[in-house]
Amino acid sequence: MEKFNILTINPGSTSTKISYFYEDGREIKEELHHESEELQKMNQEDEIEYRLSLINNSLNKNLVDMNKTHAVVGRGGLLKPLKSGTYSVNEEMLIDLKSGVYGKHASNYGGILAQKISLLYNIPAYIVDPVVVDEMSDIAKISGIPEIPRKSIFHALNQKAVAKVHCEKINKKYNESSLIVAHMGGGISVGLHYNGEVIDVNNALDGDGPFSPERSGGVPIGDFFKGFYNEEYSKDFLLKRIKGQGGIVGYLGTNNVKKIVEDIKAGNIEAKKIIDAMCYQIAKEIGGLSTILSGNIDNIILTGGMAYSDYIISKIKEKISFICEVIVIPGENEMLSLYHGGCRVLSKEESVKSY
């Protein structure tokens, strides 16, 4: 793949990560931290300008010549369902990102900040594989309740990137492969990649699939309704039980998986039970997806931050290794994934998509 000078931007709730990739292979990266109390005092436009000023200060400090930059690539936010790919930032996208019509999240600022910088330096602005990438088959979207179809909201950026890197490594085309990719981070998504599309995946944001460090996963909905349908509980409270205060946090009071695994090694029986249950659910999700292709899976890939844990990997592997070879690619590699998305369209390997 041809290389270019590209700035990548990944906004989070209390930080903005930036990486500048040079065509000669060098990389400058920095995580710009923000005090949440300060951000809460700002309106949207003020926060965007604040983050932009920090980005520009960092680029100046690191002597980055933006006049030699080929593109800027931002993290994709909550948008309408999209096919996988690299999208140019246009006015319609900016309207949806700013309004939060499909959801409000710090990642929405990725495309907005990219567009601001693109105007300053007359370079193209892109986003790559936002979490709303939707390639699910029609049958996979049927939930059991007609008013509530299953949705594709997952770690598309990293899942797609590690799948393509793996296929390149074994000299096989991604669009001719059958893979199951499990991204294991604060949320967990397990996707079935078939001939270049993720034809089934759990909604890793809103209560579907395995529970994770911060999310409930799929819970018995009848018991949830009966247990919490009460004036005492607000909508915000209920949503936080699903996302933010569910999963491992709900059981153990912390989302620090590294520390919990250390506690397991020190003999903490309760911590072991909860982590083992999470691994059990991840393995069950992988096994379930393998049936869709009658077990004809080329490889299973385990990725995300929790893939650094030998304990977690071993627990999952012992249940799924009978299906096919299991590949471990730890970490999220988000900035590199954004960079590669930009390179693919600049080198004409892929066509840029329009929102």
mmCIF file with all atom_site columns, N, CA and C in Angstrom, residues 145-201:
data_model
loop_
_atom_site.group_PDB
_atom_site.id
_atom_site.type_symbol
_atom_site.label_atom_id
_atom_site.label_alt_id
_atom_site.label_comp_id
_atom_site.label_asym_id
_atom_site.label_entity_id
_atom_site.label_seq_id
_atom_site.pdbx_PDB_ins_code
_atom_site.Cartn_x
_atom_site.Cartn_y
_atom_site.Cartn_z
_atom_site.occupancy
_atom_site.B_iso_or_equiv
_atom_site.pdbx_formal_charge
_atom_site.auth_seq_id
_atom_site.auth_comp_id
_atom_site.auth_asym_id
_atom_site.auth_atom_id
_atom_site.pdbx_PDB_model_num
ATOM 1   N N  . ILE A 1 145 ? -39.131 -9.104  18.238 1.00 0.00 ? 145 ILE A N  1
ATOM 2   C CA . ILE A 1 145 ? -40.104 -8.033  18.481 1.00 0.00 ? 145 ILE A CA 1
ATOM 3   C C  . ILE A 1 145 ? -40.106 -7.146  17.245 1.00 0.00 ? 145 ILE A C  1
ATOM 4   N N  . PRO A 1 146 ? -41.200 -7.115  16.476 1.00 0.00 ? 146 PRO A N  1
ATOM 5   C CA . PRO A 1 146 ? -41.205 -6.400  15.189 1.00 0.00 ? 146 PRO A CA 1
ATOM 6   C C  . PRO A 1 146 ? -40.771 -4.950  15.284 1.00 0.00 ? 146 PRO A C  1
ATOM 7   N N  . GLU A 1 147 ? -41.124 -4.294  16.396 1.00 0.00 ? 147 GLU A N  1
ATOM 8   C CA . GLU A 1 147 ? -40.793 -2.864  16.535 1.00 0.00 ? 147 GLU A CA 1
ATOM 9   C C  . GLU A 1 147 ? -39.318 -2.628  16.868 1.00 0.00 ? 147 GLU A C  1
ATOM 10  N N  . ILE A 1 148 ? -38.576 -3.678  17.213 1.00 0.00 ? 148 ILE A N  1
ATOM 11  C CA . ILE A 1 148 ? -37.189 -3.503  17.642 1.00 0.00 ? 148 ILE A CA 1
ATOM 12  C C  . ILE A 1 148 ? -36.274 -4.427  16.843 1.00 0.00 ? 148 ILE A C  1
ATOM 13  N N  . PRO A 1 149 ? -35.883 -4.033  15.627 1.00 0.00 ? 149 PRO A N  1
ATOM 14  C CA . PRO A 1 149 ? -34.940 -4.863  14.859 1.00 0.00 ? 149 PRO A CA 1
ATOM 15  C C  . PRO A 1 149 ? -33.560 -4.845  15.501 1.00 0.00 ? 149 PRO A C  1
ATOM 16  N N  . ARG A 1 150 ? -32.784 -5.889  15.264 1.00 0.00 ? 150 ARG A N  1
ATOM 17  C CA . ARG A 1 150 ? -31.396 -5.905  15.718 1.00 0.00 ? 150 ARG A CA 1
ATOM 18  C C  . ARG A 1 150 ? -30.597 -4.892  14.899 1.00 0.00 ? 150 ARG A C  1
ATOM 19  N N  . LYS A 1 151 ? -29.673 -4.201  15.553 1.00 0.00 ? 151 LYS A N  1
ATOM 20  C CA . LYS A 1 151 ? -28.874 -3.165  14.901 1.00 0.00 ? 151 LYS A CA 1
ATOM 21  C C  . LYS A 1 151 ? -27.401 -3.544  14.878 1.00 0.00 ? 151 LYS A C  1
ATOM 22  N N  . SER A 1 152 ? -26.731 -3.026  13.876 1.00 0.00 ? 152 SER A N  1
ATOM 23  C CA . SER A 1 152 ? -25.293 -3.214  13.745 1.00 0.00 ? 152 SER A CA 1
ATOM 24  C C  . SER A 1 152 ? -24.581 -1.990  14.316 1.00 0.00 ? 152 SER A C  1
ATOM 25  N N  . ILE A 1 153 ? -24.139 -2.098  15.567 1.00 0.00 ? 153 ILE A N  1
ATOM 26  C CA . ILE A 1 153 ? -23.322 -1.058  16.196 1.00 0.00 ? 153 ILE A CA 1
ATOM 27  C C  . ILE A 1 153 ? -22.164 -1.786  16.880 1.00 0.00 ? 153 ILE A C  1
ATOM 28  N N  . PHE A 1 154 ? -20.968 -1.625  16.326 1.00 0.00 ? 154 PHE A N  1
ATOM 29  C CA . PHE A 1 154 ? -19.843 -2.433  16.821 1.00 0.00 ? 154 PHE A CA 1
ATOM 30  C C  . PHE A 1 154 ? -18.515 -1.739  16.531 1.00 0.00 ? 154 PHE A C  1
ATOM 31  N N  . HIS A 1 155 ? -17.438 -2.388  16.926 1.00 0.00 ? 155 HIS A N  1
ATOM 32  C CA . HIS A 1 155 ? -16.098 -1.825  16.758 1.00 0.00 ? 155 HIS A CA 1
ATOM 33  C C  . HIS A 1 155 ? -15.613 -2.064  15.329 1.00 0.00 ? 155 HIS A C  1
ATOM 34  N N  . ALA A 1 156 ? -16.332 -1.451  14.383 1.00 0.00 ? 156 ALA A N  1
ATOM 35  C CA . ALA A 1 156 ? -16.072 -1.720  12.967 1.00 0.00 ? 156 ALA A CA 1
ATOM 36  C C  . ALA A 1 156 ? -14.649 -1.345  12.565 1.00 0.00 ? 156 ALA A C  1
ATOM 37  N N  . LEU A 1 157 ? -14.147 -0.239  13.074 1.00 0.00 ? 157 LEU A N  1
ATOM 38  C CA . LEU A 1 157 ? -12.825 0.252   12.662 1.00 0.00 ? 157 LEU A CA 1
ATOM 39  C C  . LEU A 1 157 ? -11.754 -0.792  12.946 1.00 0.00 ? 157 LEU A C  1
ATOM 40  N N  . ASN A 1 158 ? -11.700 -1.289  14.180 1.00 0.00 ? 158 ASN A N  1
ATOM 41  C CA . ASN A 1 158 ? -10.665 -2.256  14.526 1.00 0.00 ? 158 ASN A CA 1
ATOM 42  C C  . ASN A 1 158 ? -10.966 -3.638  13.964 1.00 0.00 ? 158 ASN A C  1
ATOM 43  N N  . GLN A 1 159 ? -12.233 -4.056  13.987 1.00 0.00 ? 159 GLN A N  1
ATOM 44  C CA . GLN A 1 159 ? -12.557 -5.374  13.439 1.00 0.00 ? 159 GLN A CA 1
ATOM 45  C C  . GLN A 1 159 ? -12.153 -5.486  11.971 1.00 0.00 ? 159 GLN A C  1
ATOM 46  N N  . LYS A 1 160 ? -12.532 -4.495  11.185 1.00 0.00 ? 160 LYS A N  1
ATOM 47  C CA . LYS A 1 160 ? -12.188 -4.514  9.757  1.00 0.00 ? 160 LYS A CA 1
ATOM 48  C C  . LYS A 1 160 ? -10.675 -4.466  9.560  1.00 0.00 ? 160 LYS A C  1
ATOM 49  N N  . ALA A 1 161 ? -10.004 -3.632  10.349 1.00 0.00 ? 161 ALA A N  1
ATOM 50  C CA . ALA A 1 161 ? -8.559  -3.449  10.170 1.00 0.00 ? 161 ALA A CA 1
ATOM 51  C C  . ALA A 1 161 ? -7.795  -4.733  10.474 1.00 0.00 ? 161 ALA A C  1
ATOM 52  N N  . VAL A 1 162 ? -8.096  -5.382  11.610 1.00 0.00 ? 162 VAL A N  1
ATOM 53  C CA . VAL A 1 162 ? -7.336  -6.585  11.969 1.00 0.00 ? 162 VAL A CA 1
ATOM 54  C C  . VAL A 1 162 ? -7.661  -7.733  11.011 1.00 0.00 ? 162 VAL A C  1
ATOM 55  N N  . ALA A 1 163 ? -8.907  -7.777  10.534 1.00 0.00 ? 163 ALA A N  1
ATOM 56  C CA . ALA A 1 163 ? -9.274  -8.821  9.566  1.00 0.00 ? 163 ALA A CA 1
ATOM 57  C C  . ALA A 1 163 ? -8.470  -8.661  8.280  1.00 0.00 ? 163 ALA A C  1
ATOM 58  N N  . LYS A 1 164 ? -8.345  -7.426  7.802  1.00 0.00 ? 164 LYS A N  1
ATOM 59  C CA . LYS A 1 164 ? -7.602  -7.178  6.564  1.00 0.00 ? 164 LYS A CA 1
ATOM 60  C C  . LYS A 1 164 ? -6.107  -7.412  6.744  1.00 0.00 ? 164 LYS A C  1
ATOM 61  N N  . VAL A 1 165 ? -5.569  -7.000  7.909  1.00 0.00 ? 165 VAL A N  1
ATOM 62  C CA . VAL A 1 165 ? -4.143  -7.223  8.180  1.00 0.00 ? 165 VAL A CA 1
ATOM 63  C C  . VAL A 1 165 ? -3.844  -8.720  8.221  1.00 0.00 ? 165 VAL A C  1
ATOM 64  N N  . HIS A 1 166 ? -4.718  -9.474  8.873  1.00 0.00 ? 166 HIS A N  1
ATOM 65  C CA . HIS A 1 166 ? -4.524  -10.923 8.952  1.00 0.00 ? 166 HIS A CA 1
ATOM 66  C C  . HIS A 1 166 ? -4.566  -11.564 7.564  1.00 0.00 ? 166 HIS A C  1
ATOM 67  N N  . CYS A 1 167 ? -5.552  -11.174 6.774  1.00 0.00 ? 167 CYS A N  1
ATOM 68  C CA . CYS A 1 167 ? -5.672  -11.752 5.423  1.00 0.00 ? 167 CYS A CA 1
ATOM 69  C C  . CYS A 1 167 ? -4.457  -11.420 4.564  1.00 0.00 ? 167 CYS A C  1
ATOM 70  N N  . GLU A 1 168 ? -3.970  -10.195 4.686  1.00 0.00 ? 168 GLU A N  1
ATOM 71  C CA . GLU A 1 168 ? -2.778  -9.797  3.929  1.00 0.00 ? 168 GLU A CA 1
ATOM 72  C C  . GLU A 1 168 ? -1.573  -10.641 4.346  1.00 0.00 ? 168 GLU A C  1
ATOM 73  N N  . LYS A 1 169 ? -1.494  -10.920 5.660  1.00 0.00 ? 169 LYS A N  1
ATOM 74  C CA . LYS A 1 169 ? -0.361  -11.683 6.186  1.00 0.00 ? 169 LYS A CA 1
ATOM 75  C C  . LYS A 1 169 ? -0.344  -13.114 5.654  1.00 0.00 ? 169 LYS A C  1
ATOM 76  N N  . ILE A 1 170 ? -1.527  -13.696 5.451  1.00 0.00 ? 170 ILE A N  1
ATOM 77  C CA . ILE A 1 170 ? -1.590  -15.090 4.979  1.00 0.00 ? 170 ILE A CA 1
ATOM 78  C C  . ILE A 1 170 ? -1.847  -15.162 3.465  1.00 0.00 ? 170 ILE A C  1
ATOM 79  N N  . ASN A 1 171 ? -1.730  -13.995 2.802  1.00 0.00 ? 171 ASN A N  1
ATOM 80  C CA . ASN A 1 171 ? -1.895  -13.936 1.335  1.00 0.00 ? 171 ASN A CA 1
ATOM 81  C C  . ASN A 1 171 ? -3.265  -14.436 0.884  1.00 0.00 ? 171 ASN A C  1
ATOM 82  N N  . LYS A 1 172 ? -4.286  -13.978 1.599  1.00 0.00 ? 172 LYS A N  1
ATOM 83  C CA . LYS A 1 172 ? -5.645  -14.328 1.219  1.00 0.00 ? 172 LYS A CA 1
ATOM 84  C C  . LYS A 1 172 ? -6.463  -13.050 1.128  1.00 0.00 ? 172 LYS A C  1
ATOM 85  N N  . LYS A 1 173 ? -7.393  -13.001 0.187  1.00 0.00 ? 173 LYS A N  1
ATOM 86  C CA . LYS A 1 173 ? -8.205  -11.816 0.014  1.00 0.00 ? 173 LYS A CA 1
ATOM 87  C C  . LYS A 1 173 ? -9.284  -11.749 1.099  1.00 0.00 ? 173 LYS A C  1
ATOM 88  N N  . TYR A 1 174 ? -9.430  -10.562 1.693  1.00 0.00 ? 174 TYR A N  1
ATOM 89  C CA . TYR A 1 174 ? -10.444 -10.369 2.734  1.00 0.00 ? 174 TYR A CA 1
ATOM 90  C C  . TYR A 1 174 ? -11.830 -10.675 2.190  1.00 0.00 ? 174 TYR A C  1
ATOM 91  N N  . ASN A 1 175 ? -12.094 -10.275 0.955  1.00 0.00 ? 175 ASN A N  1
ATOM 92  C CA . ASN A 1 175 ? -13.436 -10.479 0.395  1.00 0.00 ? 175 ASN A CA 1
ATOM 93  C C  . ASN A 1 175 ? -13.670 -11.895 -0.115 1.00 0.00 ? 175 ASN A C  1
ATOM 94  N N  . GLU A 1 176 ? -12.715 -12.796 0.210  1.00 0.00 ? 176 GLU A N  1
ATOM 95  C CA . GLU A 1 176 ? -12.908 -14.215 -0.093 1.00 0.00 ? 176 GLU A CA 1
ATOM 96  C C  . GLU A 1 176 ? -12.707 -15.067 1.167  1.00 0.00 ? 176 GLU A C  1
ATOM 97  N N  . SER A 1 177 ? -12.849 -14.437 2.326  1.00 0.00 ? 177 SER A N  1
ATOM 98  C CA . SER A 1 177 ? -12.559 -15.112 3.595  1.00 0.00 ? 177 SER A CA 1
ATOM 99  C C  . SER A 1 177 ? -13.790 -15.243 4.474  1.00 0.00 ? 177 SER A C  1
ATOM 100 N N  . SER A 1 178 ? -13.718 -16.196 5.417  1.00 0.00 ? 178 SER A N  1
ATOM 101 C CA . SER A 1 178 ? -14.749 -16.390 6.432  1.00 0.00 ? 178 SER A CA 1
ATOM 102 C C  . SER A 1 178 ? -14.070 -16.303 7.796  1.00 0.00 ? 178 SER A C  1
ATOM 103 N N  . LEU A 1 179 ? -14.331 -15.218 8.510  1.00 0.00 ? 179 LEU A N  1
ATOM 104 C CA . LEU A 1 179 ? -13.646 -14.953 9.778  1.00 0.00 ? 179 LEU A CA 1
ATOM 105 C C  . LEU A 1 179 ? -14.654 -14.590 10.864 1.00 0.00 ? 179 LEU A C  1
ATOM 106 N N  . ILE A 1 180 ? -14.327 -14.923 12.089 1.00 0.00 ? 180 ILE A N  1
ATOM 107 C CA . ILE A 1 180 ? -15.052 -14.388 13.240 1.00 0.00 ? 180 ILE A CA 1
ATOM 108 C C  . ILE A 1 180 ? -14.063 -13.531 14.012 1.00 0.00 ? 180 ILE A C  1
ATOM 109 N N  . VAL A 1 181 ? -14.420 -12.265 14.245 1.00 0.00 ? 181 VAL A N  1
ATOM 110 C CA . VAL A 1 181 ? -13.549 -11.336 14.955 1.00 0.00 ? 181 VAL A CA 1
ATOM 111 C C  . VAL A 1 181 ? -14.236 -10.911 16.248 1.00 0.00 ? 181 VAL A C  1
ATOM 112 N N  . ALA A 1 182 ? -13.556 -11.112 17.372 1.00 0.00 ? 182 ALA A N  1
ATOM 113 C CA . ALA A 1 182 ? -14.080 -10.681 18.674 1.00 0.00 ? 182 ALA A CA 1
ATOM 114 C C  . ALA A 1 182 ? -13.231 -9.529  19.188 1.00 0.00 ? 182 ALA A C  1
ATOM 115 N N  . HIS A 1 183 ? -13.835 -8.334  19.242 1.00 0.00 ? 183 HIS A N  1
ATOM 116 C CA . HIS A 1 183 ? -13.168 -7.163  19.814 1.00 0.00 ? 183 HIS A CA 1
ATOM 117 C C  . HIS A 1 183 ? -13.548 -7.101  21.285 1.00 0.00 ? 183 HIS A C  1
ATOM 118 N N  . MET A 1 184 ? -12.548 -7.118  22.166 1.00 0.00 ? 184 MET A N  1
ATOM 119 C CA . MET A 1 184 ? -12.790 -7.186  23.600 1.00 0.00 ? 184 MET A CA 1
ATOM 120 C C  . MET A 1 184 ? -12.164 -5.982  24.299 1.00 0.00 ? 184 MET A C  1
ATOM 121 N N  . GLY A 1 185 ? -13.000 -4.962  24.557 1.00 0.00 ? 185 GLY A N  1
ATOM 122 C CA . GLY A 1 185 ? -12.546 -3.764  25.244 1.00 0.00 ? 185 GLY A CA 1
ATOM 123 C C  . GLY A 1 185 ? -13.555 -3.388  26.305 1.00 0.00 ? 185 GLY A C  1
ATOM 124 N N  . GLY A 1 186 ? -13.804 -2.066  26.469 1.00 0.00 ? 186 GLY A N  1
ATOM 125 C CA . GLY A 1 186 ? -14.844 -1.624  27.397 1.00 0.00 ? 186 GLY A CA 1
ATOM 126 C C  . GLY A 1 186 ? -16.197 -2.185  27.002 1.00 0.00 ? 186 GLY A C  1
ATOM 127 N N  . GLY A 1 187 ? -16.409 -2.343  25.689 1.00 0.00 ? 187 GLY A N  1
ATOM 128 C CA . GLY A 1 187 ? -17.527 -3.080  25.142 1.00 0.00 ? 187 GLY A CA 1
ATOM 129 C C  . GLY A 1 187 ? -16.985 -4.254  24.350 1.00 0.00 ? 187 GLY A C  1
ATOM 130 N N  . ILE A 1 188 ? -17.817 -5.242  24.099 1.00 0.00 ? 188 ILE A N  1
ATOM 131 C CA . ILE A 1 188 ? -17.381 -6.427  23.361 1.00 0.00 ? 188 ILE A CA 1
ATOM 132 C C  . ILE A 1 188 ? -18.282 -6.626  22.158 1.00 0.00 ? 188 ILE A C  1
ATOM 133 N N  . SER A 1 189 ? -17.684 -6.722  20.974 1.00 0.00 ? 189 SER A N  1
ATOM 134 C CA . SER A 1 189 ? -18.452 -7.040  19.764 1.00 0.00 ? 189 SER A CA 1
ATOM 135 C C  . SER A 1 189 ? -17.833 -8.240  19.082 1.00 0.00 ? 189 SER A C  1
ATOM 136 N N  . VAL A 1 190 ? -18.682 -9.146  18.617 1.00 0.00 ? 190 VAL A N  1
ATOM 137 C CA . VAL A 1 190 ? -18.232 -10.357 17.934 1.00 0.00 ? 190 VAL A CA 1
ATOM 138 C C  . VAL A 1 190 ? -18.919 -10.398 16.577 1.00 0.00 ? 190 VAL A C  1
ATOM 139 N N  . GLY A 1 191 ? -18.128 -10.307 15.513 1.00 0.00 ? 191 GLY A N  1
ATOM 140 C CA . GLY A 1 191 ? -18.688 -10.197 14.173 1.00 0.00 ? 191 GLY A CA 1
ATOM 141 C C  . GLY A 1 191 ? -18.301 -11.346 13.259 1.00 0.00 ? 191 GLY A C  1
ATOM 142 N N  . LEU A 1 192 ? -19.228 -11.738 12.403 1.00 0.00 ? 192 LEU A N  1
ATOM 143 C CA . LEU A 1 192 ? -18.968 -12.757 11.382 1.00 0.00 ? 192 LEU A CA 1
ATOM 144 C C  . LEU A 1 192 ? -18.666 -12.049 10.064 1.00 0.00 ? 192 LEU A C  1
ATOM 145 N N  . HIS A 1 193 ? -17.414 -12.143 9.601  1.00 0.00 ? 193 HIS A N  1
ATOM 146 C CA . HIS A 1 193 ? -16.954 -11.504 8.374  1.00 0.00 ? 193 HIS A CA 1
ATOM 147 C C  . HIS A 1 193 ? -16.987 -12.553 7.263  1.00 0.00 ? 193 HIS A C  1
ATOM 148 N N  . TYR A 1 194 ? -17.848 -12.334 6.292  1.00 0.00 ? 194 TYR A N  1
ATOM 149 C CA . TYR A 1 194 ? -18.004 -13.308 5.208  1.00 0.00 ? 194 TYR A CA 1
ATOM 150 C C  . TYR A 1 194 ? -17.913 -12.599 3.866  1.00 0.00 ? 194 TYR A C  1
ATOM 151 N N  . ASN A 1 195 ? -16.891 -12.956 3.096  1.00 0.00 ? 195 ASN A N  1
ATOM 152 C CA . ASN A 1 195 ? -16.671 -12.358 1.773  1.00 0.00 ? 195 ASN A CA 1
ATOM 153 C C  . ASN A 1 195 ? -16.673 -10.832 1.817  1.00 0.00 ? 195 ASN A C  1
ATOM 154 N N  . GLY A 1 196 ? -15.980 -10.278 2.825  1.00 0.00 ? 196 GLY A N  1
ATOM 155 C CA . GLY A 1 196 ? -15.780 -8.834  2.883  1.00 0.00 ? 196 GLY A CA 1
ATOM 156 C C  . GLY A 1 196 ? -16.855 -8.041  3.599  1.00 0.00 ? 196 GLY A C  1
ATOM 157 N N  . GLU A 1 197 ? -17.867 -8.720  4.157  1.00 0.00 ? 197 GLU A N  1
ATOM 158 C CA . GLU A 1 197 ? -18.927 -8.001  4.869  1.00 0.00 ? 197 GLU A CA 1
ATOM 159 C C  . GLU A 1 197 ? -19.178 -8.656  6.220  1.00 0.00 ? 197 GLU A C  1
ATOM 160 N N  . VAL A 1 198 ? -19.541 -7.829  7.204  1.00 0.00 ? 198 VAL A N  1
ATOM 161 C CA . VAL A 1 198 ? -19.886 -8.342  8.537  1.00 0.00 ? 198 VAL A CA 1
ATOM 162 C C  . VAL A 1 198 ? -21.387 -8.630  8.527  1.00 0.00 ? 198 VAL A C  1
ATOM 163 N N  . ILE A 1 199 ? -21.721 -9.886  8.244  1.00 0.00 ? 199 ILE A N  1
ATOM 164 C CA . ILE A 1 199 ? -23.123 -10.239 7.996  1.00 0.00 ? 199 ILE A CA 1
ATOM 165 C C  . ILE A 1 199 ? -23.924 -10.467 9.271  1.00 0.00 ? 199 ILE A C  1
ATOM 166 N N  . ASP A 1 200 ? -23.239 -10.577 10.408 1.00 0.00 ? 200 ASP A N  1
ATOM 167 C CA . ASP A 1 200 ? -23.935 -10.645 11.696 1.00 0.00 ? 200 ASP A CA 1
ATOM 168 C C  . ASP A 1 200 ? -22.976 -10.171 12.775 1.00 0.00 ? 200 ASP A C  1
ATOM 169 N N  . VAL A 1 201 ? -23.500 -9.430  13.746 1.00 0.00 ? 201 VAL A N  1
ATOM 170 C CA . VAL A 1 201 ? -22.691 -8.921  14.844 1.00 0.00 ? 201 VAL A CA 1
ATOM 171 C C  . VAL A 1 201 ? -23.636 -8.449  15.947 1.00 0.00 ? 201 VAL A C  1
#
